[in-house]
């Protein structure tokens, strides 16, 4: 796996979306309920995960909880240290290669035969470090919906993202319905 230093959005998006597959965030329950669900998640994110097994799933779920800790901590040095540790799990380089347009770019690679969870750790860790460096720690946030436990990394240009999953949490009606479902007065 070859990960561009400049392209931190991909790794940051993967980290955000992986964290928010958890039953802690998703009312419908665990998104990554079996290796097939993990395979679908990875293909949606353009990661070649082959055919993940139950061991891969277990390691990815463990990475997910690590990522949640990193996205939640308010200590920015801790964020850097933890994300550096993710890259160190299987990262090699950096190395300079030409990109698709022939321009020189810095890349981090992964060691051959690295397990899936380690490759994802390098991808997510590189993305988080890029955000910390370029955009700052203020981009690591909790979802603004009071009924959502989601966390996210805002890589938007304007930096005004408020929700972990804008299509769900950003929809006022959904949020209102969610609150109504959770209210104690509901039969
Ligand atoms: Zn949310």
PDB file of C-alpha atoms and ligand atoms in Angstrom:
ATOM      1  CA  UNK A   1       0.000   0.000   0.000  1.00  0.00           C
ATOM      2  CA  UNK A   2       1.327   3.451  -0.997  1.00  0.00           C
ATOM      3  CA  UNK A   3       0.002   6.435   0.917  1.00  0.00           C
ATOM      4  CA  UNK A   4       0.633  10.021  -0.190  1.00  0.00           C
ATOM      5  CA  UNK A   5       1.766  12.457   2.500  1.00  0.00           C
ATOM      6  CA  UNK A   6      -0.249  15.258   0.941  1.00  0.00           C
ATOM      7  CA  UNK A   7      -3.392  13.224   0.620  1.00  0.00           C
ATOM      8  CA  UNK A   8      -4.393  13.193   4.263  1.00  0.00           C
ATOM      9  CA  UNK A   9      -8.114  13.366   3.466  1.00  0.00           C
ATOM     10  CA  UNK A  10      -8.297   9.704   2.485  1.00  0.00           C
ATOM     11  CA  UNK A  11      -6.797   8.345   5.699  1.00  0.00           C
ATOM     12  CA  UNK A  12      -8.718  10.826   7.853  1.00  0.00           C
ATOM     13  CA  UNK A  13     -11.995   9.867   6.159  1.00  0.00           C
ATOM     14  CA  UNK A  14     -11.235   6.192   6.661  1.00  0.00           C
ATOM     15  CA  UNK A  15     -10.508   6.803  10.343  1.00  0.00           C
ATOM     16  CA  UNK A  16     -13.739   8.764  10.802  1.00  0.00           C
ATOM     17  CA  UNK A  17     -15.913   6.302   8.963  1.00  0.00           C
ATOM     18  CA  UNK A  18     -14.361   3.274  10.608  1.00  0.00           C
ATOM     19  CA  UNK A  19     -14.904   4.727  14.088  1.00  0.00           C
ATOM     20  CA  UNK A  20     -18.519   5.456  13.245  1.00  0.00           C
ATOM     21  CA  UNK A  21     -19.324   1.872  12.213  1.00  0.00           C
ATOM     22  CA  UNK A  22     -19.482   1.050  15.924  1.00  0.00           C
ATOM     23  CA  UNK A  23     -22.743   0.136  17.670  1.00  0.00           C
ATOM     24  CA  UNK A  24     -21.826   2.916  20.105  1.00  0.00           C
ATOM     25  CA  UNK A  25     -22.604   5.332  17.262  1.00  0.00           C
ATOM     26  CA  UNK A  26     -24.942   3.439  14.946  1.00  0.00           C
ATOM     27  CA  UNK A  27     -28.410   2.970  16.329  1.00  0.00           C
ATOM     28  CA  UNK A  28     -28.983   0.032  13.978  1.00  0.00           C
ATOM     29  CA  UNK A  29     -26.067  -1.793  15.608  1.00  0.00           C
ATOM     30  CA  UNK A  30     -22.671  -3.066  14.555  1.00  0.00           C
ATOM     31  CA  UNK A  31     -21.928  -2.250  10.897  1.00  0.00           C
ATOM     32  CA  UNK A  32     -18.926  -4.600  10.766  1.00  0.00           C
ATOM     33  CA  UNK A  33     -20.810  -7.635  11.996  1.00  0.00           C
ATOM     34  CA  UNK A  34     -18.855 -10.161   9.931  1.00  0.00           C
ATOM     35  CA  UNK A  35     -15.865 -10.364   7.559  1.00  0.00           C
ATOM     36  CA  UNK A  36     -18.159  -9.811   4.557  1.00  0.00           C
ATOM     37  CA  UNK A  37     -19.309  -6.479   5.995  1.00  0.00           C
ATOM     38  CA  UNK A  38     -15.663  -5.495   6.500  1.00  0.00           C
ATOM     39  CA  UNK A  39     -14.888  -6.421   2.882  1.00  0.00           C
ATOM     40  CA  UNK A  40     -17.769  -4.186   1.694  1.00  0.00           C
ATOM     41  CA  UNK A  41     -16.631  -1.325   3.940  1.00  0.00           C
ATOM     42  CA  UNK A  42     -13.101  -1.542   2.542  1.00  0.00           C
ATOM     43  CA  UNK A  43     -14.199  -1.645  -1.061  1.00  0.00           C
ATOM     44  CA  UNK A  44     -16.364   1.437  -0.465  1.00  0.00           C
ATOM     45  CA  UNK A  45     -13.184   3.166   0.713  1.00  0.00           C
ATOM     46  CA  UNK A  46     -10.999   1.975  -2.138  1.00  0.00           C
ATOM     47  CA  UNK A  47      -8.854  -0.264   0.062  1.00  0.00           C
ATOM     48  CA  UNK A  48      -7.828  -3.614  -1.355  1.00  0.00           C
ATOM     49  CA  UNK A  49      -8.479  -5.828   1.631  1.00  0.00           C
ATOM     50  CA  UNK A  50      -8.782  -9.102  -0.293  1.00  0.00           C
ATOM     51  CA  UNK A  51     -11.038 -11.529   1.540  1.00  0.00           C
ATOM     52  CA  UNK A  52     -10.705 -10.589   5.215  1.00  0.00           C
ATOM     53  CA  UNK A  53     -11.004 -13.380   7.771  1.00  0.00           C
ATOM     54  CA  UNK A  54     -12.319 -13.372  11.320  1.00  0.00           C
ATOM     55  CA  UNK A  55      -8.813 -12.574  12.643  1.00  0.00           C
ATOM     56  CA  UNK A  56      -8.650  -9.533  10.370  1.00  0.00           C
ATOM     57  CA  UNK A  57     -12.057  -8.418  11.574  1.00  0.00           C
ATOM     58  CA  UNK A  58     -11.030  -8.753  15.211  1.00  0.00           C
ATOM     59  CA  UNK A  59      -7.858  -6.727  14.617  1.00  0.00           C
ATOM     60  CA  UNK A  60      -9.736  -4.048  12.668  1.00  0.00           C
ATOM     61  CA  UNK A  61     -12.270  -3.708  15.504  1.00  0.00           C
ATOM     62  CA  UNK A  62      -9.406  -3.306  17.934  1.00  0.00           C
ATOM     63  CA  UNK A  63      -7.880  -0.641  15.657  1.00  0.00           C
ATOM     64  CA  UNK A  64     -11.289   1.027  15.562  1.00  0.00           C
ATOM     65  CA  UNK A  65     -11.392   1.463  19.311  1.00  0.00           C
ATOM     66  CA  UNK A  66      -7.821   2.783  19.280  1.00  0.00           C
ATOM     67  CA  UNK A  67      -8.846   5.295  16.596  1.00  0.00           C
ATOM     68  CA  UNK A  68     -11.813   6.376  18.669  1.00  0.00           C
ATOM     69  CA  UNK A  69      -9.498   7.120  21.591  1.00  0.00           C
ATOM     70  CA  UNK A  70      -7.300   9.198  19.289  1.00  0.00           C
ATOM     71  CA  UNK A  71     -10.237  11.138  17.860  1.00  0.00           C
ATOM     72  CA  UNK A  72     -11.648  11.762  21.323  1.00  0.00           C
ATOM     73  CA  UNK A  73      -8.599  12.859  23.249  1.00  0.00           C
ATOM     74  CA  UNK A  74      -8.252  16.571  23.870  1.00  0.00           C
ATOM     75  CA  UNK A  75      -4.506  16.254  24.311  1.00  0.00           C
ATOM     76  CA  UNK A  76      -2.933  17.061  20.984  1.00  0.00           C
ATOM     77  CA  UNK A  77       0.477  15.644  21.870  1.00  0.00           C
ATOM     78  CA  UNK A  78      -1.235  12.389  22.714  1.00  0.00           C
ATOM     79  CA  UNK A  79      -2.919  12.486  19.300  1.00  0.00           C
ATOM     80  CA  UNK A  80       0.437  12.890  17.561  1.00  0.00           C
ATOM     81  CA  UNK A  81       2.102  10.185  19.619  1.00  0.00           C
ATOM     82  CA  UNK A  82      -0.715   7.699  19.072  1.00  0.00           C
ATOM     83  CA  UNK A  83      -0.968   8.405  15.338  1.00  0.00           C
ATOM     84  CA  UNK A  84       2.815   8.078  14.996  1.00  0.00           C
ATOM     85  CA  UNK A  85       2.511   4.683  16.679  1.00  0.00           C
ATOM     86  CA  UNK A  86      -0.132   3.624  14.145  1.00  0.00           C
ATOM     87  CA  UNK A  87       2.195   4.516  11.258  1.00  0.00           C
ATOM     88  CA  UNK A  88       5.028   2.618  12.969  1.00  0.00           C
ATOM     89  CA  UNK A  89       2.982  -0.605  12.971  1.00  0.00           C
ATOM     90  CA  UNK A  90       3.840  -1.308   9.335  1.00  0.00           C
ATOM     91  CA  UNK A  91       5.009   1.919   7.728  1.00  0.00           C
ATOM     92  CA  UNK A  92       8.129   2.109   5.557  1.00  0.00           C
ATOM     93  CA  UNK A  93       9.728   5.144   4.010  1.00  0.00           C
ATOM     94  CA  UNK A  94       9.069   7.926   3.351  1.00  0.00           C
ATOM     95  CA  UNK A  95      10.047   7.595  -0.284  1.00  0.00           C
ATOM     96  CA  UNK A  96       9.787   9.969  -3.197  1.00  0.00           C
ATOM     97  CA  UNK A  97       7.825   8.761  -6.225  1.00  0.00           C
ATOM     98  CA  UNK A  98       6.097  10.387  -9.159  1.00  0.00           C
ATOM     99  CA  UNK A  99       2.323  10.705  -8.901  1.00  0.00           C
ATOM    100  CA  UNK A 100      -0.131  10.108 -11.752  1.00  0.00           C
ATOM    101  CA  UNK A 101       0.704  13.524 -13.224  1.00  0.00           C
ATOM    102  CA  UNK A 102       4.450  12.927 -13.103  1.00  0.00           C
ATOM    103  CA  UNK A 103       5.056  15.245 -10.122  1.00  0.00           C
ATOM    104  CA  UNK A 104       7.321  14.162  -7.290  1.00  0.00           C
ATOM    105  CA  UNK A 105       5.471  13.269  -4.093  1.00  0.00           C
ATOM    106  CA  UNK A 106       6.398  11.867  -0.706  1.00  0.00           C
ATOM    107  CA  UNK A 107       4.842   8.523   0.112  1.00  0.00           C
ATOM    108  CA  UNK A 108       4.677   6.162   3.046  1.00  0.00           C
ATOM    109  CA  UNK A 109       4.547   2.496   2.140  1.00  0.00           C
ATOM    110  CA  UNK A 110       3.686  -0.602   4.123  1.00  0.00           C
ATOM    111  CA  UNK A 111       5.874  -3.627   4.691  1.00  0.00           C
ATOM    112  CA  UNK A 112       5.124  -6.552   2.379  1.00  0.00           C
ATOM    113  CA  UNK A 113       2.622  -9.046   3.812  1.00  0.00           C
ATOM    114  CA  UNK A 114       1.538  -6.609   6.519  1.00  0.00           C
ATOM    115  CA  UNK A 115      -1.775  -7.721   8.034  1.00  0.00           C
ATOM    116  CA  UNK A 116      -4.841  -5.785   6.928  1.00  0.00           C
ATOM    117  CA  UNK A 117      -5.316  -3.984  10.262  1.00  0.00           C
ATOM    118  CA  UNK A 118      -1.689  -2.782  10.207  1.00  0.00           C
ATOM    119  CA  UNK A 119      -2.062  -1.425   6.669  1.00  0.00           C
ATOM    120  CA  UNK A 120      -5.228   0.389   7.725  1.00  0.00           C
ATOM    121  CA  UNK A 121      -3.386   1.702  10.782  1.00  0.00           C
ATOM    122  CA  UNK A 122      -0.700   3.228   8.537  1.00  0.00           C
ATOM    123  CA  UNK A 123      -3.314   4.744   6.222  1.00  0.00           C
ATOM    124  CA  UNK A 124      -5.387   6.190   9.068  1.00  0.00           C
ATOM    125  CA  UNK A 125      -2.344   7.287  11.088  1.00  0.00           C
ATOM    126  CA  UNK A 126      -0.793   9.125   8.131  1.00  0.00           C
ATOM    127  CA  UNK A 127      -4.104  10.865   7.480  1.00  0.00           C
ATOM    128  CA  UNK A 128      -4.513  11.947  11.097  1.00  0.00           C
ATOM    129  CA  UNK A 129      -0.951  13.278  11.265  1.00  0.00           C
ATOM    130  CA  UNK A 130      -1.507  15.221   8.035  1.00  0.00           C
ATOM    131  CA  UNK A 131      -4.640  16.841   9.468  1.00  0.00           C
ATOM    132  CA  UNK A 132      -2.868  17.676  12.721  1.00  0.00           C
ATOM    133  CA  UNK A 133       0.020  19.237  10.806  1.00  0.00           C
ATOM    134  CA  UNK A 134      -1.899  21.160   8.137  1.00  0.00           C
ATOM    135  CA  UNK A 135      -5.290  21.917   9.700  1.00  0.00           C
ATOM    136  CA  UNK A 136      -4.684  21.648  13.444  1.00  0.00           C
ATOM    137  CA  UNK A 137      -6.128  19.688  16.323  1.00  0.00           C
ATOM    138  CA  UNK A 138      -9.345  21.734  16.310  1.00  0.00           C
ATOM    139  CA  UNK A 139     -10.429  19.587  13.371  1.00  0.00           C
ATOM    140  CA  UNK A 140     -10.806  16.531  15.645  1.00  0.00           C
ATOM    141  CA  UNK A 141     -14.372  16.840  16.906  1.00  0.00           C
ATOM    142  CA  UNK A 142     -17.422  15.293  18.479  1.00  0.00           C
ATOM    143  CA  UNK A 143     -20.608  15.129  16.446  1.00  0.00           C
ATOM    144  CA  UNK A 144     -22.780  18.207  17.086  1.00  0.00           C
ATOM    145  CA  UNK A 145     -25.935  16.112  17.291  1.00  0.00           C
ATOM    146  CA  UNK A 146     -26.808  15.717  20.959  1.00  0.00           C
ATOM    147  CA  UNK A 147     -28.230  12.276  20.244  1.00  0.00           C
ATOM    148  CA  UNK A 148     -25.073  10.983  18.537  1.00  0.00           C
ATOM    149  CA  UNK A 149     -21.891   9.534  20.026  1.00  0.00           C
ATOM    150  CA  UNK A 150     -19.962   9.949  16.785  1.00  0.00           C
ATOM    151  CA  UNK A 151     -16.582  11.623  16.389  1.00  0.00           C
ATOM    152  CA  UNK A 152     -14.942  12.835  13.200  1.00  0.00           C
ATOM    153  CA  UNK A 153     -12.039  14.639  11.598  1.00  0.00           C
ATOM    154  CA  UNK A 154     -13.036  17.674   9.562  1.00  0.00           C
ATOM    155  CA  UNK A 155     -10.915  17.918   6.408  1.00  0.00           C
ATOM    156  CA  UNK A 156     -13.231  20.358   4.647  1.00  0.00           C
ATOM    157  CA  UNK A 157     -11.671  23.552   3.341  1.00  0.00           C
ATOM    158  CA  UNK A 158     -13.871  25.834   5.430  1.00  0.00           C
ATOM    159  CA  UNK A 159     -13.611  23.646   8.522  1.00  0.00           C
ATOM    160  CA  UNK A 160     -17.278  24.013   9.418  1.00  0.00           C
ATOM    161  CA  UNK A 161     -18.311  20.383   9.466  1.00  0.00           C
ATOM    162  CA  UNK A 162     -20.488  19.637  12.494  1.00  0.00           C
ATOM    163  CA  UNK A 163     -21.690  16.073  12.133  1.00  0.00           C
ATOM    164  CA  UNK A 164     -19.969  12.704  12.036  1.00  0.00           C
ATOM    165  CA  UNK A 165     -22.319  11.471   9.322  1.00  0.00           C
ATOM    166  CA  UNK A 166     -23.894  14.559   7.724  1.00  0.00           C
ATOM    167  CA  UNK A 167     -26.540  12.571   5.845  1.00  0.00           C
ATOM    168  CA  UNK A 168     -27.815  11.091   9.127  1.00  0.00           C
ATOM    169  CA  UNK A 169     -26.951  13.394  12.010  1.00  0.00           C
ATOM    170  CA  UNK A 170     -27.242  16.603   9.973  1.00  0.00           C
ATOM    171  CA  UNK A 171     -30.813  15.899   9.035  1.00  0.00           C
ATOM    172  CA  UNK A 172     -32.947  17.822  11.518  1.00  0.00           C
ATOM    173  CA  UNK A 173     -35.945  15.589  11.104  1.00  0.00           C
ATOM    174  CA  UNK A 174     -33.862  12.502  11.762  1.00  0.00           C
ATOM    175  CA  UNK A 175     -32.358  14.080  14.824  1.00  0.00           C
ATOM    176  CA  UNK A 176     -35.808  15.078  16.098  1.00  0.00           C
ATOM    177  CA  UNK A 177     -37.132  11.585  15.472  1.00  0.00           C
ATOM    178  CA  UNK A 178     -34.131  10.070  17.160  1.00  0.00           C
ATOM    179  CA  UNK A 179     -34.725  12.222  20.231  1.00  0.00           C
ATOM    180  CA  UNK A 180     -38.395  11.300  20.270  1.00  0.00           C
ATOM    181  CA  UNK A 181     -37.523   7.594  20.117  1.00  0.00           C
ATOM    182  CA  UNK A 182     -35.140   7.978  23.012  1.00  0.00           C
ATOM    183  CA  UNK A 183     -37.450  10.071  25.165  1.00  0.00           C
ATOM    184  CA  UNK A 184     -38.548   8.319  28.352  1.00  0.00           C
ATOM    185  CA  UNK A 185     -42.212   9.156  27.733  1.00  0.00           C
ATOM    186  CA  UNK A 186     -42.350   6.925  24.685  1.00  0.00           C
ATOM    187  CA  UNK A 187     -44.568   3.864  25.148  1.00  0.00           C
TER     188      UNK A 187
HETATM  189 ZN1  LIG B   1     -23.189  11.954  14.433  1.00  0.00          ZN
END
